[in-house]
Amino acid sequence: LLRRTSGGINKGFEFAALRNAAGVFYLNANWRIEFPREVKIAGTIFQYERRQRNTPEVLRARGPIIEPIYVVLLYQEKNLGISYEYSIPATTKVPQPDSYEWMIGNYEECSQSCGGGLQIRIVSCIRKSDGDIVVEELCDSLLKPAVNASCNTEPCPPGWHIGEWSACSQSCGGGAQFRLVFCHLLKEGNIVMIPDEMCEGPKSVFMRVCNIETPCHEWVPGEWSECDRTCGNGSRTRTVECPWQGETLASSLCDADKKPVEFESCTLGPCEEVKWTVSEWSGWNRLGLSSGCKEDATALNNQTFHLFGPLKQHLGGKHFADDDDVQHEVLLWMRQQPKEFYAAEIGALIKRWDKCINIGGDYAEK
């Protein structure tokens, strides 16, 4: 077999290759061009010759072969055609070369009854000698008939387009749903909107209420926990549930935008510790206090105790004329606080001191 590349038909970038009917290549496979050599193919020895560029490739084989062998062309640029020649023994009867043609099937039913549809048919490449279907590459692609065709291209009569309802705008307590409703006609496979007056019959509603019978569930917050710090900045928490008829429902059934907070910051005043020293009371005789009040006041006066943040905040920004005014303000504030707020010994003194009250600026026994 001789494949010629002379005569200006191609530029020498094409090579012959050999394969069997199953597509298995024996020579120049996978775009890898082999050196000239002898190779055993289909029960015989093939001699592959390739001399210089732009010179013919030569394939020789004595035969016989035990399977059909196809000679194909590998090309990298546009194929402008090839010239070749081959020789066989004179005693061999030469069969007529195979020829191929396109076989056309019937069109399927149109995809649309009006407004432009599509019909599809099967087009196959067959061998003329036996009618067997072969690969399409054996037929001329330029002569391949169309596979599909337009059908029922006349416009459809006007009609109402009714879309699907949207999701309800509210999950409870009443919401709204919407859908598209418009007059249209189908033309060339496309939906064309036209004025509503061109459609027959009443126009369907495009909005409706929904979830009106589904009651909305309200969030129920629990009690706040104690602040997790005794002074300074801390935090506290509470439970927030979505209940219904004594049961806790899924959180999705209550409005997430209206859910009360479950966490917040808290503070019980600064953690700095301030120590106050109380001086002796002056003017006990002037106040006319009983001996019991004097003893209690003196005992409280002699105590050195820790003053926490709330009292510091209470006294902050106030102006006092003298120490007596400061002591007076401290005692009044302390009487207003829970007894357990202070140390045990201070609380006991405050409880005893409570038998004296302020009357017109002076202290007297109850």
mmCIF file of N, CA and C in Angstrom, residues 283-351:
data_model
loop_
_atom_site.group_PDB
_atom_site.id
_atom_site.type_symbol
_atom_site.label_atom_id
_atom_site.label_comp_id
_atom_site.label_asym_id
_atom_site.label_seq_id
_atom_site.Cartn_x
_atom_site.Cartn_y
_atom_site.Cartn_z
ATOM 1 N N GLY A 283 -21.666 66.100 120.015
ATOM 2 C CA GLY A 283 -22.934 66.686 120.452
ATOM 3 C C GLY A 283 -23.961 65.676 120.867
ATOM 4 N N TRP A 284 -23.546 64.608 121.604
ATOM 5 C CA TRP A 284 -24.543 63.633 122.027
ATOM 6 C C TRP A 284 -25.564 64.254 122.979
ATOM 7 N N ASN A 285 -25.070 65.105 123.917
ATOM 8 C CA ASN A 285 -25.998 65.729 124.871
ATOM 9 C C ASN A 285 -26.973 66.645 124.155
ATOM 10 N N ARG A 286 -26.453 67.347 123.101
ATOM 11 C CA ARG A 286 -27.333 68.263 122.368
ATOM 12 C C ARG A 286 -28.464 67.506 121.707
ATOM 13 N N LEU A 287 -28.158 66.276 121.202
ATOM 14 C CA LEU A 287 -29.210 65.505 120.543
ATOM 15 C C LEU A 287 -30.194 64.920 121.539
ATOM 16 N N GLY A 288 -29.788 64.819 122.794
ATOM 17 C CA GLY A 288 -30.702 64.274 123.800
ATOM 18 C C GLY A 288 -30.996 62.815 123.593
ATOM 19 N N LEU A 289 -29.985 62.053 123.144
ATOM 20 C CA LEU A 289 -30.216 60.634 122.908
ATOM 21 C C LEU A 289 -30.148 59.868 124.210
ATOM 22 N N SER A 290 -30.862 58.795 124.292
ATOM 23 C CA SER A 290 -30.806 57.943 125.472
ATOM 24 C C SER A 290 -29.472 57.220 125.506
ATOM 25 N N SER A 291 -29.168 56.642 126.627
ATOM 26 C CA SER A 291 -27.888 55.943 126.766
ATOM 27 C C SER A 291 -27.798 54.766 125.802
ATOM 28 N N GLY A 292 -28.933 54.107 125.536
ATOM 29 C CA GLY A 292 -28.917 52.978 124.600
ATOM 30 C C GLY A 292 -28.529 53.393 123.203
ATOM 31 N N CYS A 293 -29.102 54.503 122.734
ATOM 32 C CA CYS A 293 -28.762 55.005 121.401
ATOM 33 C C CYS A 293 -27.307 55.414 121.349
ATOM 34 N N LYS A 294 -26.812 56.041 122.436
ATOM 35 C CA LYS A 294 -25.419 56.484 122.448
ATOM 36 C C LYS A 294 -24.475 55.292 122.343
ATOM 37 N N GLU A 295 -24.774 54.249 123.104
ATOM 38 C CA GLU A 295 -23.895 53.087 123.086
ATOM 39 C C GLU A 295 -23.864 52.438 121.706
ATOM 40 N N ASP A 296 -25.050 52.317 121.105
ATOM 41 C CA ASP A 296 -25.096 51.709 119.765
ATOM 42 C C ASP A 296 -24.354 52.557 118.752
ATOM 43 N N ALA A 297 -24.565 53.874 118.804
ATOM 44 C CA ALA A 297 -23.891 54.758 117.858
ATOM 45 C C ALA A 297 -22.399 54.724 118.059
ATOM 46 N N THR A 298 -21.969 54.685 119.329
ATOM 47 C CA THR A 298 -20.536 54.637 119.598
ATOM 48 C C THR A 298 -19.933 53.336 119.074
ATOM 49 N N ALA A 299 -20.633 52.239 119.290
ATOM 50 C CA ALA A 299 -20.126 50.958 118.784
ATOM 51 C C ALA A 299 -20.016 50.963 117.261
ATOM 52 N N LEU A 300 -21.034 51.532 116.604
ATOM 53 C CA LEU A 300 -20.982 51.630 115.147
ATOM 54 C C LEU A 300 -19.875 52.559 114.721
ATOM 55 N N ASN A 301 -19.683 53.621 115.466
ATOM 56 C CA ASN A 301 -18.650 54.594 115.134
ATOM 57 C C ASN A 301 -17.269 53.979 115.239
ATOM 58 N N ASN A 302 -17.063 53.093 116.210
ATOM 59 C CA ASN A 302 -15.746 52.505 116.421
ATOM 60 C C ASN A 302 -15.447 51.366 115.444
ATOM 61 N N GLN A 303 -16.444 50.918 114.679
ATOM 62 C CA GLN A 303 -16.220 49.827 113.723
ATOM 63 C C GLN A 303 -15.580 50.370 112.436
ATOM 64 N N THR A 304 -14.637 49.644 111.895
ATOM 65 C CA THR A 304 -14.089 49.916 110.564
ATOM 66 C C THR A 304 -14.665 48.862 109.626
ATOM 67 N N PHE A 305 -15.437 49.309 108.662
ATOM 68 C CA PHE A 305 -16.117 48.342 107.791
ATOM 69 C C PHE A 305 -15.854 48.673 106.323
ATOM 70 N N HIS A 306 -16.177 47.714 105.445
ATOM 71 C CA HIS A 306 -15.972 47.867 103.999
ATOM 72 C C HIS A 306 -17.225 48.465 103.371
ATOM 73 N N LEU A 307 -17.007 49.479 102.593
ATOM 74 C CA LEU A 307 -18.125 50.158 101.926
ATOM 75 C C LEU A 307 -18.178 49.686 100.475
ATOM 76 N N PHE A 308 -19.306 49.101 100.063
ATOM 77 C CA PHE A 308 -19.413 48.546 98.721
ATOM 78 C C PHE A 308 -19.823 49.610 97.703
ATOM 79 N N GLY A 309 -19.838 49.169 96.410
ATOM 80 C CA GLY A 309 -20.094 50.095 95.312
ATOM 81 C C GLY A 309 -21.381 50.882 95.387
ATOM 82 N N PRO A 310 -22.548 50.283 95.762
ATOM 83 C CA PRO A 310 -23.804 51.046 95.759
ATOM 84 C C PRO A 310 -23.772 52.274 96.666
ATOM 85 N N LEU A 311 -23.149 52.199 97.860
ATOM 86 C CA LEU A 311 -23.071 53.370 98.747
ATOM 87 C C LEU A 311 -22.140 54.418 98.162
ATOM 88 N N LYS A 312 -21.065 53.945 97.538
ATOM 89 C CA LYS A 312 -20.152 54.897 96.901
ATOM 90 C C LYS A 312 -20.871 55.682 95.811
ATOM 91 N N GLN A 313 -21.701 54.975 95.029
ATOM 92 C CA GLN A 313 -22.467 55.666 93.992
ATOM 93 C C GLN A 313 -23.496 56.612 94.612
ATOM 94 N N HIS A 314 -24.088 56.223 95.754
ATOM 95 C CA HIS A 314 -25.093 57.060 96.418
ATOM 96 C C HIS A 314 -24.488 58.373 96.918
ATOM 97 N N LEU A 315 -23.286 58.309 97.458
ATOM 98 C CA LEU A 315 -22.642 59.513 98.002
ATOM 99 C C LEU A 315 -21.979 60.359 96.924
ATOM 100 N N GLY A 316 -21.714 59.769 95.770
ATOM 101 C CA GLY A 316 -21.006 60.505 94.733
ATOM 102 C C GLY A 316 -21.794 61.716 94.254
ATOM 103 N N GLY A 317 -21.119 62.846 94.143
ATOM 104 C CA GLY A 317 -21.744 64.068 93.647
ATOM 105 C C GLY A 317 -22.475 64.879 94.699
ATOM 106 N N LYS A 318 -22.615 64.360 95.938
ATOM 107 C CA LYS A 318 -23.292 65.109 97.008
ATOM 108 C C LYS A 318 -22.282 66.013 97.726
ATOM 109 N N HIS A 319 -22.789 67.100 98.318
ATOM 110 C CA HIS A 319 -21.952 68.054 99.060
ATOM 111 C C HIS A 319 -22.400 68.060 100.519
ATOM 112 N N PHE A 320 -21.432 67.999 101.427
ATOM 113 C CA PHE A 320 -21.720 67.950 102.859
ATOM 114 C C PHE A 320 -20.982 69.074 103.574
ATOM 115 N N ALA A 321 -21.656 69.634 104.617
ATOM 116 C CA ALA A 321 -21.051 70.753 105.364
ATOM 117 C C ALA A 321 -19.943 70.272 106.282
ATOM 118 N N ASP A 322 -20.118 69.113 106.900
ATOM 119 C CA ASP A 322 -19.109 68.603 107.828
ATOM 120 C C ASP A 322 -19.250 67.092 107.930
ATOM 121 N N ASP A 323 -18.435 66.493 108.840
ATOM 122 C CA ASP A 323 -18.460 65.044 109.002
ATOM 123 C C ASP A 323 -19.796 64.546 109.516
ATOM 124 N N ASP A 324 -20.468 65.359 110.358
ATOM 125 C CA ASP A 324 -21.765 64.931 110.880
ATOM 126 C C ASP A 324 -22.752 64.694 109.756
ATOM 127 N N ASP A 325 -22.728 65.569 108.745
ATOM 128 C CA ASP A 325 -23.651 65.393 107.614
ATOM 129 C C ASP A 325 -23.354 64.102 106.854
ATOM 130 N N VAL A 326 -22.082 63.791 106.697
ATOM 131 C CA VAL A 326 -21.716 62.558 106.001
ATOM 132 C C VAL A 326 -22.201 61.347 106.768
ATOM 133 N N GLN A 327 -21.942 61.336 108.097
ATOM 134 C CA GLN A 327 -22.377 60.213 108.916
ATOM 135 C C GLN A 327 -23.893 60.071 108.905
ATOM 136 N N HIS A 328 -24.585 61.209 108.968
ATOM 137 C CA HIS A 328 -26.041 61.192 108.919
ATOM 138 C C HIS A 328 -26.544 60.550 107.628
ATOM 139 N N GLU A 329 -25.945 60.913 106.481
ATOM 140 C CA GLU A 329 -26.381 60.377 105.190
ATOM 141 C C GLU A 329 -26.092 58.881 105.090
ATOM 142 N N VAL A 330 -24.928 58.462 105.633
ATOM 143 C CA VAL A 330 -24.572 57.047 105.596
ATOM 144 C C VAL A 330 -25.562 56.212 106.388
ATOM 145 N N LEU A 331 -25.921 56.688 107.621
ATOM 146 C CA LEU A 331 -26.850 55.929 108.448
ATOM 147 C C LEU A 331 -28.228 55.833 107.814
ATOM 148 N N LEU A 332 -28.689 56.946 107.234
ATOM 149 C CA LEU A 332 -29.996 56.905 106.569
ATOM 150 C C LEU A 332 -30.002 55.902 105.414
ATOM 151 N N TRP A 333 -28.926 55.917 104.646
ATOM 152 C CA TRP A 333 -28.854 54.988 103.493
ATOM 153 C C TRP A 333 -28.787 53.546 103.962
ATOM 154 N N MET A 334 -28.008 53.304 105.030
ATOM 155 C CA MET A 334 -27.854 51.938 105.521
ATOM 156 C C MET A 334 -29.159 51.387 106.056
ATOM 157 N N ARG A 335 -30.005 52.251 106.676
ATOM 158 C CA ARG A 335 -31.285 51.789 107.202
ATOM 159 C C ARG A 335 -32.235 51.350 106.087
ATOM 160 N N GLN A 336 -31.999 51.858 104.850
ATOM 161 C CA GLN A 336 -32.885 51.518 103.729
ATOM 162 C C GLN A 336 -32.462 50.222 103.019
ATOM 163 N N GLN A 337 -31.312 49.672 103.385
ATOM 164 C CA GLN A 337 -30.808 48.493 102.697
ATOM 165 C C GLN A 337 -31.194 47.220 103.443
ATOM 166 N N PRO A 338 -31.261 46.084 102.718
ATOM 167 C CA PRO A 338 -31.502 44.803 103.387
ATOM 168 C C PRO A 338 -30.389 44.509 104.384
ATOM 169 N N LYS A 339 -30.781 43.952 105.524
ATOM 170 C CA LYS A 339 -29.799 43.728 106.579
ATOM 171 C C LYS A 339 -28.710 42.753 106.141
ATOM 172 N N GLU A 340 -29.067 41.785 105.254
ATOM 173 C CA GLU A 340 -28.084 40.800 104.856
ATOM 174 C C GLU A 340 -27.059 41.351 103.871
ATOM 175 N N PHE A 341 -27.204 42.623 103.515
ATOM 176 C CA PHE A 341 -26.289 43.237 102.555
ATOM 177 C C PHE A 341 -24.901 43.426 103.158
ATOM 178 N N TYR A 342 -24.792 43.512 104.486
ATOM 179 C CA TYR A 342 -23.519 43.816 105.142
ATOM 180 C C TYR A 342 -23.018 42.632 105.950
ATOM 181 N N ALA A 343 -21.843 42.796 106.474
ATOM 182 C CA ALA A 343 -21.281 41.752 107.329
ATOM 183 C C ALA A 343 -22.140 41.581 108.569
ATOM 184 N N ALA A 344 -22.071 40.403 109.198
ATOM 185 C CA ALA A 344 -22.973 40.075 110.310
ATOM 186 C C ALA A 344 -22.859 41.051 111.464
ATOM 187 N N GLU A 345 -21.634 41.438 111.842
ATOM 188 C CA GLU A 345 -21.491 42.322 112.996
ATOM 189 C C GLU A 345 -22.034 43.711 112.715
ATOM 190 N N ILE A 346 -21.887 44.193 111.485
ATOM 191 C CA ILE A 346 -22.412 45.511 111.128
ATOM 192 C C ILE A 346 -23.927 45.447 111.065
ATOM 193 N N GLY A 347 -24.471 44.344 110.494
ATOM 194 C CA GLY A 347 -25.923 44.209 110.420
ATOM 195 C C GLY A 347 -26.565 44.198 111.794
ATOM 196 N N ALA A 348 -25.926 43.554 112.779
ATOM 197 C CA ALA A 348 -26.489 43.520 114.136
ATOM 198 C C ALA A 348 -26.556 44.908 114.747
ATOM 199 N N LEU A 349 -25.525 45.691 114.517
ATOM 200 C CA LEU A 349 -25.515 47.055 115.054
ATOM 201 C C LEU A 349 -26.586 47.908 114.385
ATOM 202 N N ILE A 350 -26.733 47.720 113.056
ATOM 203 C CA ILE A 350 -27.748 48.508 112.345
ATOM 204 C C ILE A 350 -29.132 48.157 112.864
ATOM 205 N N LYS A 351 -29.370 46.862 113.123
ATOM 206 C CA LYS A 351 -30.679 46.445 113.631
ATOM 207 C C LYS A 351 -30.970 47.089 114.990
#
